[in-house]
JSON list of C-alpha atoms and ligand atoms in Angstrom, two decimals:
[
{"chain": "A", "resi": 1, "resn": "MET", "atom": "CA", "xyz": [-33.32, 46.23, -7.66]},
{"chain": "A", "resi": 2, "resn": "PRO", "atom": "CA", "xyz": [-33.77, 48.21, -4.50]},
{"chain": "A", "resi": 3, "resn": "ARG", "atom": "CA", "xyz": [-35.43, 51.52, -5.17]},
{"chain": "A", "resi": 4, "resn": "LEU", "atom": "CA", "xyz": [-32.63, 53.49, -3.54]},
{"chain": "A", "resi": 5, "resn": "ARG", "atom": "CA", "xyz": [-30.00, 51.95, -5.70]},
{"chain": "A", "resi": 6, "resn": "LEU", "atom": "CA", "xyz": [-32.02, 52.61, -8.87]},
{"chain": "A", "resi": 7, "resn": "ALA", "atom": "CA", "xyz": [-32.43, 56.24, -7.89]},
{"chain": "A", "resi": 8, "resn": "ALA", "atom": "CA", "xyz": [-28.69, 56.54, -7.30]},
{"chain": "A", "resi": 9, "resn": "LEU", "atom": "CA", "xyz": [-27.99, 55.12, -10.73]},
{"chain": "A", "resi": 10, "resn": "ILE", "atom": "CA", "xyz": [-30.43, 57.52, -12.41]},
{"chain": "A", "resi": 11, "resn": "LEU", "atom": "CA", "xyz": [-28.86, 60.43, -10.52]},
{"chain": "A", "resi": 12, "resn": "LEU", "atom": "CA", "xyz": [-25.39, 59.31, -11.55]},
{"chain": "A", "resi": 13, "resn": "ALA", "atom": "CA", "xyz": [-26.47, 59.07, -15.19]},
{"chain": "A", "resi": 14, "resn": "MET", "atom": "CA", "xyz": [-27.99, 62.57, -15.04]},
{"chain": "A", "resi": 15, "resn": "VAL", "atom": "CA", "xyz": [-24.84, 64.03, -13.47]},
{"chain": "A", "resi": 16, "resn": "SER", "atom": "CA", "xyz": [-22.56, 62.43, -15.99]},
{"chain": "A", "resi": 17, "resn": "ALA", "atom": "CA", "xyz": [-24.83, 63.65, -18.81]},
{"chain": "A", "resi": 18, "resn": "CYS", "atom": "CA", "xyz": [-24.64, 67.19, -17.46]},
{"chain": "A", "resi": 19, "resn": "ALA", "atom": "CA", "xyz": [-20.85, 66.93, -17.10]},
{"chain": "A", "resi": 20, "resn": "ARG", "atom": "CA", "xyz": [-20.39, 65.88, -20.72]},
{"chain": "A", "resi": 21, "resn": "PRO", "atom": "CA", "xyz": [-18.73, 68.75, -22.65]},
{"chain": "A", "resi": 22, "resn": "PRO", "atom": "CA", "xyz": [-20.79, 70.31, -25.36]},
{"chain": "A", "resi": 23, "resn": "ALA", "atom": "CA", "xyz": [-20.43, 68.66, -28.70]},
{"chain": "A", "resi": 24, "resn": "PRO", "atom": "CA", "xyz": [-17.73, 70.35, -30.76]},
{"chain": "A", "resi": 25, "resn": "PRO", "atom": "CA", "xyz": [-18.90, 72.38, -33.72]},
{"chain": "A", "resi": 26, "resn": "PRO", "atom": "CA", "xyz": [-18.94, 70.36, -36.89]},
{"chain": "A", "resi": 27, "resn": "VAL", "atom": "CA", "xyz": [-15.57, 70.41, -38.60]},
{"chain": "A", "resi": 28, "resn": "ALA", "atom": "CA", "xyz": [-15.62, 71.04, -42.31]},
{"chain": "A", "resi": 29, "resn": "VAL", "atom": "CA", "xyz": [-14.37, 67.91, -44.02]},
{"chain": "A", "resi": 30, "resn": "ALA", "atom": "CA", "xyz": [-11.54, 68.80, -46.34]},
{"chain": "A", "resi": 31, "resn": "PRO", "atom": "CA", "xyz": [-11.98, 67.46, -49.85]},
{"chain": "A", "resi": 32, "resn": "PRO", "atom": "CA", "xyz": [-9.45, 64.84, -50.88]},
{"chain": "A", "resi": 33, "resn": "PRO", "atom": "CA", "xyz": [-6.29, 66.48, -52.18]},
{"chain": "A", "resi": 34, "resn": "VAL", "atom": "CA", "xyz": [-6.18, 66.94, -55.92]},
{"chain": "A", "resi": 35, "resn": "ILE", "atom": "CA", "xyz": [-3.07, 65.24, -57.18]},
{"chain": "A", "resi": 36, "resn": "LEU", "atom": "CA", "xyz": [-1.79, 67.00, -60.24]},
{"chain": "A", "resi": 37, "resn": "ASP", "atom": "CA", "xyz": [-0.02, 64.45, -62.35]},
{"chain": "A", "resi": 38, "resn": "PRO", "atom": "CA", "xyz": [2.53, 66.36, -64.43]},
{"chain": "A", "resi": 39, "resn": "ASP", "atom": "CA", "xyz": [2.48, 63.62, -66.99]},
{"chain": "A", "resi": 40, "resn": "SER", "atom": "CA", "xyz": [-1.24, 63.74, -67.51]},
{"chain": "A", "resi": 41, "resn": "ALA", "atom": "CA", "xyz": [-1.03, 67.53, -67.85]},
{"chain": "A", "resi": 42, "resn": "CYS", "atom": "CA", "xyz": [1.69, 67.08, -70.44]},
{"chain": "A", "resi": 43, "resn": "LEU", "atom": "CA", "xyz": [-0.33, 64.47, -72.30]},
{"chain": "A", "resi": 44, "resn": "GLN", "atom": "CA", "xyz": [-3.26, 66.87, -72.41]},
{"chain": "A", "resi": 45, "resn": "GLU", "atom": "CA", "xyz": [-1.01, 69.58, -73.81]},
{"chain": "A", "resi": 46, "resn": "LEU", "atom": "CA", "xyz": [0.28, 67.24, -76.51]},
{"chain": "A", "resi": 47, "resn": "ALA", "atom": "CA", "xyz": [-3.28, 66.39, -77.48]},
{"chain": "A", "resi": 48, "resn": "GLY", "atom": "CA", "xyz": [-4.12, 70.10, -77.54]},
{"chain": "A", "resi": 49, "resn": "LEU", "atom": "CA", "xyz": [-1.20, 70.71, -79.90]},
{"chain": "A", "resi": 50, "resn": "HIS", "atom": "CA", "xyz": [-2.54, 67.95, -82.19]},
{"chain": "A", "resi": 51, "resn": "VAL", "atom": "CA", "xyz": [0.60, 65.90, -81.82]},
{"chain": "A", "resi": 52, "resn": "SER", "atom": "CA", "xyz": [-0.05, 62.37, -83.04]},
{"chain": "A", "resi": 53, "resn": "PHE", "atom": "CA", "xyz": [1.14, 60.14, -80.22]},
{"chain": "A", "resi": 54, "resn": "GLU", "atom": "CA", "xyz": [0.29, 57.29, -77.93]},
{"chain": "A", "resi": 55, "resn": "PRO", "atom": "CA", "xyz": [1.49, 56.82, -74.36]},
{"chain": "A", "resi": 56, "resn": "VAL", "atom": "CA", "xyz": [3.51, 53.66, -73.93]},
{"chain": "A", "resi": 57, "resn": "ALA", "atom": "CA", "xyz": [4.40, 51.75, -70.77]},
{"chain": "A", "resi": 58, "resn": "ALA", "atom": "CA", "xyz": [7.33, 52.98, -68.75]},
{"chain": "A", "resi": 59, "resn": "PHE", "atom": "CA", "xyz": [10.43, 50.97, -69.41]},
{"chain": "A", "resi": 60, "resn": "GLY", "atom": "CA", "xyz": [14.00, 50.78, -68.32]},
{"chain": "A", "resi": 61, "resn": "GLU", "atom": "CA", "xyz": [17.05, 48.66, -68.49]},
{"chain": "A", "resi": 62, "resn": "PRO", "atom": "CA", "xyz": [18.12, 48.14, -64.88]},
{"chain": "A", "resi": 63, "resn": "GLY", "atom": "CA", "xyz": [21.75, 48.67, -64.10]},
{"chain": "A", "resi": 64, "resn": "GLN", "atom": "CA", "xyz": [22.32, 50.78, -67.15]},
{"chain": "A", "resi": 65, "resn": "GLY", "atom": "CA", "xyz": [20.24, 53.78, -66.20]},
{"chain": "A", "resi": 66, "resn": "CYS", "atom": "CA", "xyz": [18.47, 53.76, -69.54]},
{"chain": "A", "resi": 67, "resn": "GLY", "atom": "CA", "xyz": [14.74, 54.09, -69.75]},
{"chain": "A", "resi": 68, "resn": "ILE", "atom": "CA", "xyz": [11.78, 56.43, -69.69]},
{"chain": "A", "resi": 69, "resn": "THR", "atom": "CA", "xyz": [9.23, 56.74, -66.92]},
{"chain": "A", "resi": 70, "resn": "ASN", "atom": "CA", "xyz": [6.66, 58.61, -69.00]},
{"chain": "A", "resi": 71, "resn": "PRO", "atom": "CA", "xyz": [7.27, 57.63, -72.61]},
{"chain": "A", "resi": 72, "resn": "VAL", "atom": "CA", "xyz": [5.19, 58.53, -75.58]},
{"chain": "A", "resi": 73, "resn": "LYS", "atom": "CA", "xyz": [5.51, 57.17, -79.06]},
{"chain": "A", "resi": 74, "resn": "VAL", "atom": "CA", "xyz": [5.21, 60.09, -81.42]},
{"chain": "A", "resi": 75, "resn": "ALA", "atom": "CA", "xyz": [4.03, 59.27, -84.92]},
{"chain": "A", "resi": 76, "resn": "ALA", "atom": "CA", "xyz": [4.03, 62.92, -85.94]},
{"chain": "A", "resi": 77, "resn": "GLY", "atom": "CA", "xyz": [4.54, 66.19, -84.17]},
{"chain": "A", "resi": 78, "resn": "THR", "atom": "CA", "xyz": [2.75, 69.29, -85.40]},
{"chain": "A", "resi": 79, "resn": "VAL", "atom": "CA", "xyz": [4.75, 68.40, -88.52]},
{"chain": "A", "resi": 80, "resn": "ALA", "atom": "CA", "xyz": [4.99, 64.83, -89.83]},
{"chain": "A", "resi": 81, "resn": "TRP", "atom": "CA", "xyz": [8.03, 62.78, -88.84]},
{"chain": "A", "resi": 82, "resn": "ASN", "atom": "CA", "xyz": [9.69, 60.32, -91.22]},
{"chain": "A", "resi": 83, "resn": "ARG", "atom": "CA", "xyz": [9.22, 57.58, -88.61]},
{"chain": "A", "resi": 84, "resn": "PRO", "atom": "CA", "xyz": [7.86, 57.32, -85.08]},
{"chain": "A", "resi": 85, "resn": "GLY", "atom": "CA", "xyz": [10.08, 58.17, -82.17]},
{"chain": "A", "resi": 86, "resn": "VAL", "atom": "CA", "xyz": [9.90, 57.31, -78.48]},
{"chain": "A", "resi": 87, "resn": "VAL", "atom": "CA", "xyz": [10.62, 60.21, -76.14]},
{"chain": "A", "resi": 88, "resn": "THR", "atom": "CA", "xyz": [9.47, 61.60, -72.82]},
{"chain": "A", "resi": 89, "resn": "CYS", "atom": "CA", "xyz": [6.26, 63.57, -72.91]},
{"chain": "A", "resi": 90, "resn": "ALA", "atom": "CA", "xyz": [8.23, 66.72, -72.07]},
{"chain": "A", "resi": 91, "resn": "MET", "atom": "CA", "xyz": [10.52, 66.13, -75.05]},
{"chain": "A", "resi": 92, "resn": "ALA", "atom": "CA", "xyz": [7.56, 65.62, -77.37]},
{"chain": "A", "resi": 93, "resn": "ARG", "atom": "CA", "xyz": [6.09, 68.89, -76.10]},
{"chain": "A", "resi": 94, "resn": "THR", "atom": "CA", "xyz": [9.37, 70.74, -76.66]},
{"chain": "A", "resi": 95, "resn": "MET", "atom": "CA", "xyz": [9.59, 69.34, -80.18]},
{"chain": "A", "resi": 96, "resn": "ALA", "atom": "CA", "xyz": [6.08, 70.59, -80.91]},
{"chain": "A", "resi": 97, "resn": "ARG", "atom": "CA", "xyz": [7.10, 74.05, -79.69]},
{"chain": "A", "resi": 98, "resn": "PHE", "atom": "CA", "xyz": [10.25, 73.92, -81.80]},
{"chain": "A", "resi": 99, "resn": "GLU", "atom": "CA", "xyz": [8.26, 72.99, -84.90]},
{"chain": "A", "resi": 100, "resn": "LEU", "atom": "CA", "xyz": [5.72, 75.75, -84.39]},
{"chain": "A", "resi": 101, "resn": "GLU", "atom": "CA", "xyz": [7.96, 78.53, -83.16]},
{"chain": "A", "resi": 102, "resn": "VAL", "atom": "CA", "xyz": [11.25, 77.89, -84.94]},
{"chain": "A", "resi": 103, "resn": "VAL", "atom": "CA", "xyz": [11.01, 75.51, -87.89]},
{"chain": "A", "resi": 104, "resn": "GLN", "atom": "CA", "xyz": [7.87, 76.72, -89.62]},
{"chain": "A", "resi": 105, "resn": "PRO", "atom": "CA", "xyz": [8.56, 80.48, -89.28]},
{"chain": "A", "resi": 106, "resn": "ALA", "atom": "CA", "xyz": [12.07, 79.90, -90.69]},
{"chain": "A", "resi": 107, "resn": "ALA", "atom": "CA", "xyz": [10.65, 77.84, -93.56]},
{"chain": "A", "resi": 108, "resn": "PHE", "atom": "CA", "xyz": [8.10, 80.50, -94.46]},
{"chain": "A", "resi": 109, "resn": "ALA", "atom": "CA", "xyz": [10.72, 83.23, -94.21]},
{"chain": "A", "resi": 110, "resn": "ARG", "atom": "CA", "xyz": [13.28, 81.42, -96.40]},
{"chain": "A", "resi": 111, "resn": "PHE", "atom": "CA", "xyz": [11.06, 79.48, -98.82]},
{"chain": "A", "resi": 112, "resn": "GLY", "atom": "CA", "xyz": [7.54, 80.86, -98.52]},
{"chain": "A", "resi": 113, "resn": "GLN", "atom": "CA", "xyz": [6.26, 77.37, -97.66]},
{"chain": "A", "resi": 114, "resn": "PRO", "atom": "CA", "xyz": [6.14, 75.12, -94.61]},
{"chain": "A", "resi": 115, "resn": "VAL", "atom": "CA", "xyz": [8.13, 72.04, -93.76]},
{"chain": "A", "resi": 116, "resn": "LYS", "atom": "CA", "xyz": [5.94, 68.98, -94.31]},
{"chain": "A", "resi": 117, "resn": "ARG", "atom": "CA", "xyz": [8.18, 66.32, -92.76]},
{"chain": "A", "resi": 118, "resn": "ILE", "atom": "CA", "xyz": [11.03, 66.19, -90.30]},
{"chain": "A", "resi": 119, "resn": "HIS", "atom": "CA", "xyz": [13.55, 63.45, -91.02]},
{"chain": "A", "resi": 120, "resn": "HIS", "atom": "CA", "xyz": [15.05, 62.35, -87.76]},
{"chain": "A", "resi": 121, "resn": "MET", "atom": "CA", "xyz": [17.80, 59.81, -87.31]},
{"chain": "A", "resi": 122, "resn": "GLY", "atom": "CA", "xyz": [16.92, 58.64, -83.83]},
{"chain": "A", "resi": 123, "resn": "THR", "atom": "CA", "xyz": [15.26, 59.36, -80.53]},
{"chain": "A", "resi": 124, "resn": "TYR", "atom": "CA", "xyz": [15.46, 56.81, -77.68]},
{"chain": "A", "resi": 125, "resn": "ASP", "atom": "CA", "xyz": [18.67, 54.81, -77.70]},
{"chain": "A", "resi": 126, "resn": "CYS", "atom": "CA", "xyz": [20.31, 53.14, -74.69]},
{"chain": "A", "resi": 127, "resn": "ARG", "atom": "CA", "xyz": [23.89, 54.23, -75.17]},
{"chain": "A", "resi": 128, "resn": "VAL", "atom": "CA", "xyz": [26.60, 56.48, -73.84]},
{"chain": "A", "resi": 129, "resn": "ARG", "atom": "CA", "xyz": [27.33, 59.78, -75.45]},
{"chain": "A", "resi": 130, "resn": "ARG", "atom": "CA", "xyz": [29.26, 59.78, -78.66]},
{"chain": "A", "resi": 131, "resn": "THR", "atom": "CA", "xyz": [31.51, 62.62, -77.87]},
{"chain": "A", "resi": 132, "resn": "SER", "atom": "CA", "xyz": [34.85, 64.04, -78.77]},
{"chain": "A", "resi": 133, "resn": "THR", "atom": "CA", "xyz": [37.52, 64.41, -76.11]},
{"chain": "A", "resi": 134, "resn": "LYS", "atom": "CA", "xyz": [37.13, 68.18, -76.38]},
{"chain": "A", "resi": 135, "resn": "VAL", "atom": "CA", "xyz": [33.45, 68.04, -75.52]},
{"chain": "A", "resi": 136, "resn": "ALA", "atom": "CA", "xyz": [34.00, 65.43, -72.82]},
{"chain": "A", "resi": 137, "resn": "ALA", "atom": "CA", "xyz": [36.45, 67.78, -71.16]},
{"chain": "A", "resi": 138, "resn": "GLN", "atom": "CA", "xyz": [33.74, 70.43, -70.93]},
{"chain": "A", "resi": 139, "resn": "TYR", "atom": "CA", "xyz": [31.68, 68.00, -68.89]},
{"chain": "A", "resi": 140, "resn": "GLY", "atom": "CA", "xyz": [34.53, 67.23, -66.56]},
{"chain": "A", "resi": 141, "resn": "GLY", "atom": "CA", "xyz": [35.89, 64.42, -68.68]},
{"chain": "A", "resi": 142, "resn": "SER", "atom": "CA", "xyz": [33.51, 61.58, -69.35]},
{"chain": "A", "resi": 143, "resn": "ARG", "atom": "CA", "xyz": [36.09, 59.14, -70.62]},
{"chain": "A", "resi": 144, "resn": "GLY", "atom": "CA", "xyz": [34.09, 56.17, -69.40]},
{"chain": "A", "resi": 145, "resn": "GLY", "atom": "CA", "xyz": [31.05, 57.51, -71.19]},
{"chain": "A", "resi": 146, "resn": "ARG", "atom": "CA", "xyz": [28.22, 59.38, -69.60]},
{"chain": "A", "resi": 147, "resn": "LEU", "atom": "CA", "xyz": [24.79, 58.20, -70.64]},
{"chain": "A", "resi": 148, "resn": "SER", "atom": "CA", "xyz": [23.46, 60.03, -73.64]},
{"chain": "A", "resi": 149, "resn": "GLU", "atom": "CA", "xyz": [20.26, 62.00, -73.24]},
{"chain": "A", "resi": 150, "resn": "HIS", "atom": "CA", "xyz": [19.01, 59.64, -75.95]},
{"chain": "A", "resi": 151, "resn": "ALA", "atom": "CA", "xyz": [19.13, 56.91, -73.28]},
{"chain": "A", "resi": 152, "resn": "LYS", "atom": "CA", "xyz": [16.57, 58.89, -71.29]},
{"chain": "A", "resi": 153, "resn": "GLY", "atom": "CA", "xyz": [14.29, 59.75, -74.18]},
{"chain": "A", "resi": 154, "resn": "GLN", "atom": "CA", "xyz": [15.22, 63.39, -73.98]},
{"chain": "A", "resi": 155, "resn": "ALA", "atom": "CA", "xyz": [16.99, 63.82, -77.31]},
{"chain": "A", "resi": 156, "resn": "ILE", "atom": "CA", "xyz": [16.48, 63.70, -81.04]},
{"chain": "A", "resi": 157, "resn": "ASP", "atom": "CA", "xyz": [18.87, 63.80, -83.98]},
{"chain": "A", "resi": 158, "resn": "ILE", "atom": "CA", "xyz": [17.48, 65.60, -87.03]},
{"chain": "A", "resi": 159, "resn": "GLY", "atom": "CA", "xyz": [19.10, 64.98, -90.39]},
{"chain": "A", "resi": 160, "resn": "ALA", "atom": "CA", "xyz": [16.83, 66.84, -92.79]},
{"chain": "A", "resi": 161, "resn": "PHE", "atom": "CA", "xyz": [13.72, 68.90, -93.27]},
{"chain": "A", "resi": 162, "resn": "GLU", "atom": "CA", "xyz": [11.40, 68.22, -96.21]},
{"chain": "A", "resi": 163, "resn": "LEU", "atom": "CA", "xyz": [9.51, 71.20, -97.56]},
{"chain": "A", "resi": 164, "resn": "ALA", "atom": "CA", "xyz": [5.90, 71.14, -98.76]},
{"chain": "A", "resi": 165, "resn": "ASP", "atom": "CA", "xyz": [7.07, 70.98, -102.40]},
{"chain": "A", "resi": 166, "resn": "GLY", "atom": "CA", "xyz": [9.28, 67.96, -101.68]},
{"chain": "A", "resi": 167, "resn": "THR", "atom": "CA", "xyz": [12.58, 69.84, -101.49]},
{"chain": "A", "resi": 168, "resn": "MET", "atom": "CA", "xyz": [14.91, 68.19, -99.00]},
{"chain": "A", "resi": 169, "resn": "VAL", "atom": "CA", "xyz": [17.07, 70.43, -96.84]},
{"chain": "A", "resi": 170, "resn": "SER", "atom": "CA", "xyz": [19.84, 68.26, -95.48]},
{"chain": "A", "resi": 171, "resn": "VAL", "atom": "CA", "xyz": [22.18, 69.10, -92.63]},
{"chain": "A", "resi": 172, "resn": "LYS", "atom": "CA", "xyz": [24.92, 67.04, -94.25]},
{"chain": "A", "resi": 173, "resn": "LYS", "atom": "CA", "xyz": [24.62, 68.57, -97.72]},
{"chain": "A", "resi": 174, "resn": "ASP", "atom": "CA", "xyz": [23.37, 72.05, -97.08]},
{"chain": "A", "resi": 175, "resn": "TRP", "atom": "CA", "xyz": [24.83, 73.31, -93.81]},
{"chain": "A", "resi": 176, "resn": "ARG", "atom": "CA", "xyz": [27.86, 74.87, -95.50]},
{"chain": "A", "resi": 177, "resn": "ALA", "atom": "CA", "xyz": [26.43, 75.21, -99.00]},
{"chain": "A", "resi": 178, "resn": "GLY", "atom": "CA", "xyz": [25.27, 78.80, -98.66]},
{"chain": "A", "resi": 179, "resn": "GLY", "atom": "CA", "xyz": [21.98, 80.05, -100.08]},
{"chain": "A", "resi": 180, "resn": "ALA", "atom": "CA", "xyz": [18.48, 79.67, -98.72]},
{"chain": "A", "resi": 181, "resn": "ARG", "atom": "CA", "xyz": [18.81, 76.07, -97.56]},
{"chain": "A", "resi": 182, "resn": "SER", "atom": "CA", "xyz": [21.92, 76.83, -95.58]},
{"chain": "A", "resi": 183, "resn": "GLY", "atom": "CA", "xyz": [20.30, 80.00, -94.22]},
{"chain": "A", "resi": 184, "resn": "PHE", "atom": "CA", "xyz": [17.27, 78.00, -93.13]},
{"chain": "A", "resi": 185, "resn": "LEU", "atom": "CA", "xyz": [19.37, 75.42, -91.31]},
{"chain": "A", "resi": 186, "resn": "HIS", "atom": "CA", "xyz": [21.29, 78.15, -89.52]},
{"chain": "A", "resi": 187, "resn": "ASP", "atom": "CA", "xyz": [18.04, 79.92, -88.56]},
{"chain": "A", "resi": 188, "resn": "VAL", "atom": "CA", "xyz": [16.73, 76.65, -87.16]},
{"chain": "A", "resi": 189, "resn": "ALA", "atom": "CA", "xyz": [19.97, 75.93, -85.30]},
{"chain": "A", "resi": 190, "resn": "ARG", "atom": "CA", "xyz": [20.00, 79.36, -83.70]},
{"chain": "A", "resi": 191, "resn": "GLY", "atom": "CA", "xyz": [16.34, 79.00, -82.72]},
{"chain": "A", "resi": 192, "resn": "SER", "atom": "CA", "xyz": [16.90, 75.54, -81.31]},
{"chain": "A", "resi": 193, "resn": "CYS", "atom": "CA", "xyz": [19.35, 76.97, -78.78]},
{"chain": "A", "resi": 194, "resn": "SER", "atom": "CA", "xyz": [16.51, 78.89, -77.15]},
{"chain": "A", "resi": 195, "resn": "THR", "atom": "CA", "xyz": [14.09, 75.95, -77.30]},
{"chain": "A", "resi": 196, "resn": "PHE", "atom": "CA", "xyz": [16.27, 73.06, -76.13]},
{"chain": "A", "resi": 197, "resn": "ASN", "atom": "CA", "xyz": [18.89, 72.89, -73.40]},
{"chain": "A", "resi": 198, "resn": "VAL", "atom": "CA", "xyz": [21.49, 71.47, -75.71]},
{"chain": "A", "resi": 199, "resn": "ALA", "atom": "CA", "xyz": [21.74, 72.01, -79.46]},
{"chain": "A", "resi": 200, "resn": "LEU", "atom": "CA", "xyz": [24.72, 70.58, -81.31]},
{"chain": "A", "resi": 201, "resn": "THR", "atom": "CA", "xyz": [25.32, 71.39, -84.98]},
{"chain": "A", "resi": 202, "resn": "PRO", "atom": "CA", "xyz": [28.05, 70.81, -87.58]},
{"chain": "A", "resi": 203, "resn": "ASN", "atom": "CA", "xyz": [29.73, 73.91, -86.13]},
{"chain": "A", "resi": 204, "resn": "HIS", "atom": "CA", "xyz": [30.19, 72.07, -82.85]},
{"chain": "A", "resi": 205, "resn": "ASP", "atom": "CA", "xyz": [32.38, 69.09, -83.68]},
{"chain": "A", "resi": 206, "resn": "ARG", "atom": "CA", "xyz": [33.10, 66.47, -86.30]},
{"chain": "A", "resi": 207, "resn": "LEU", "atom": "CA", "xyz": [30.51, 64.10, -84.81]},
{"chain": "A", "resi": 208, "resn": "HIS", "atom": "CA", "xyz": [27.65, 66.37, -85.73]},
{"chain": "A", "resi": 209, "resn": "GLN", "atom": "CA", "xyz": [28.31, 66.95, -89.43]},
{"chain": "A", "resi": 210, "resn": "ASP", "atom": "CA", "xyz": [25.12, 65.31, -90.63]},
{"chain": "A", "resi": 211, "resn": "HIS", "atom": "CA", "xyz": [22.54, 66.15, -87.98]},
{"chain": "A", "resi": 212, "resn": "LEU", "atom": "CA", "xyz": [21.33, 68.52, -85.31]},
{"chain": "A", "resi": 213, "resn": "HIS", "atom": "CA", "xyz": [21.36, 66.93, -81.88]},
{"chain": "A", "resi": 214, "resn": "LEU", "atom": "CA", "xyz": [18.68, 68.52, -79.70]},
{"chain": "A", "resi": 215, "resn": "ASP", "atom": "CA", "xyz": [18.03, 67.60, -76.10]},
{"chain": "A", "resi": 216, "resn": "ILE", "atom": "CA", "xyz": [16.34, 68.75, -72.91]},
{"chain": "A", "resi": 217, "resn": "GLY", "atom": "CA", "xyz": [18.85, 67.19, -70.53]},
{"chain": "A", "resi": 218, "resn": "PRO", "atom": "CA", "xyz": [20.31, 68.92, -67.47]},
{"chain": "A", "resi": 219, "resn": "HIS", "atom": "CA", "xyz": [23.17, 70.64, -69.28]},
{"chain": "A", "resi": 220, "resn": "THR", "atom": "CA", "xyz": [23.05, 73.82, -71.31]},
{"chain": "A", "resi": 221, "resn": "LEU", "atom": "CA", "xyz": [25.10, 74.08, -74.46]},
{"chain": "A", "resi": 222, "resn": "CYS", "atom": "CA", "xyz": [24.48, 75.98, -77.66]},
{"chain": "A", "resi": 223, "resn": "GLY", "atom": "CA", "xyz": [26.84, 74.31, -80.08]},
{"chain": "A", "resi": 224, "resn": "TYR", "atom": "CA", "xyz": [26.15, 76.66, -82.95]},
{"chain": "B", "resi": 1, "resn": "LIG", "atom": "ZN1", "xyz": [21.97, 62.95, -80.59]}
]
């Protein structure tokens, strides 16, 4: 290579090196975003409350709108249940709150002992609401049948509470019977209105004579 040409190349390289802008200051690399999974937070809370449960796979019945995206199978809340129930994690958490803040204080106040088992009549169920015309009218008339909150795992029907000594307090038998059992059920019903979004009792309609329907659906109704 001719010497002149080599010198020109070296000069060019030096000029371009001088013209290069200074290296930018190092940019702090942001840590990957922490994704807070509301379900995992809920599951942790359930575990912290000593609810006996296991997460189950999300399920649904396409076309019917039934199903649960974050189901848990609860074997027992903070109080034993007569049989397992499948609900959303949020519903399981609300039940635990209800047991601790409403059921047990009422039981101690009325009977001086705790409830040892909640007898429920159903949790998840893919069906439309069983509702009277009167109630349907309040929701804008759901003659065709709006899906029950049971179909979304957000509801439970409770038929009775069993005390530590084995006494059964039944919605069907005791709601209107007067005395401590009736008083307890009414205490629980009143308390459930501030724990759940919807609480339906025998006072509400003829379809709820034997159980308390409690749900965390989008509506608000204290049927006490
Ligand atoms: Zn129900």
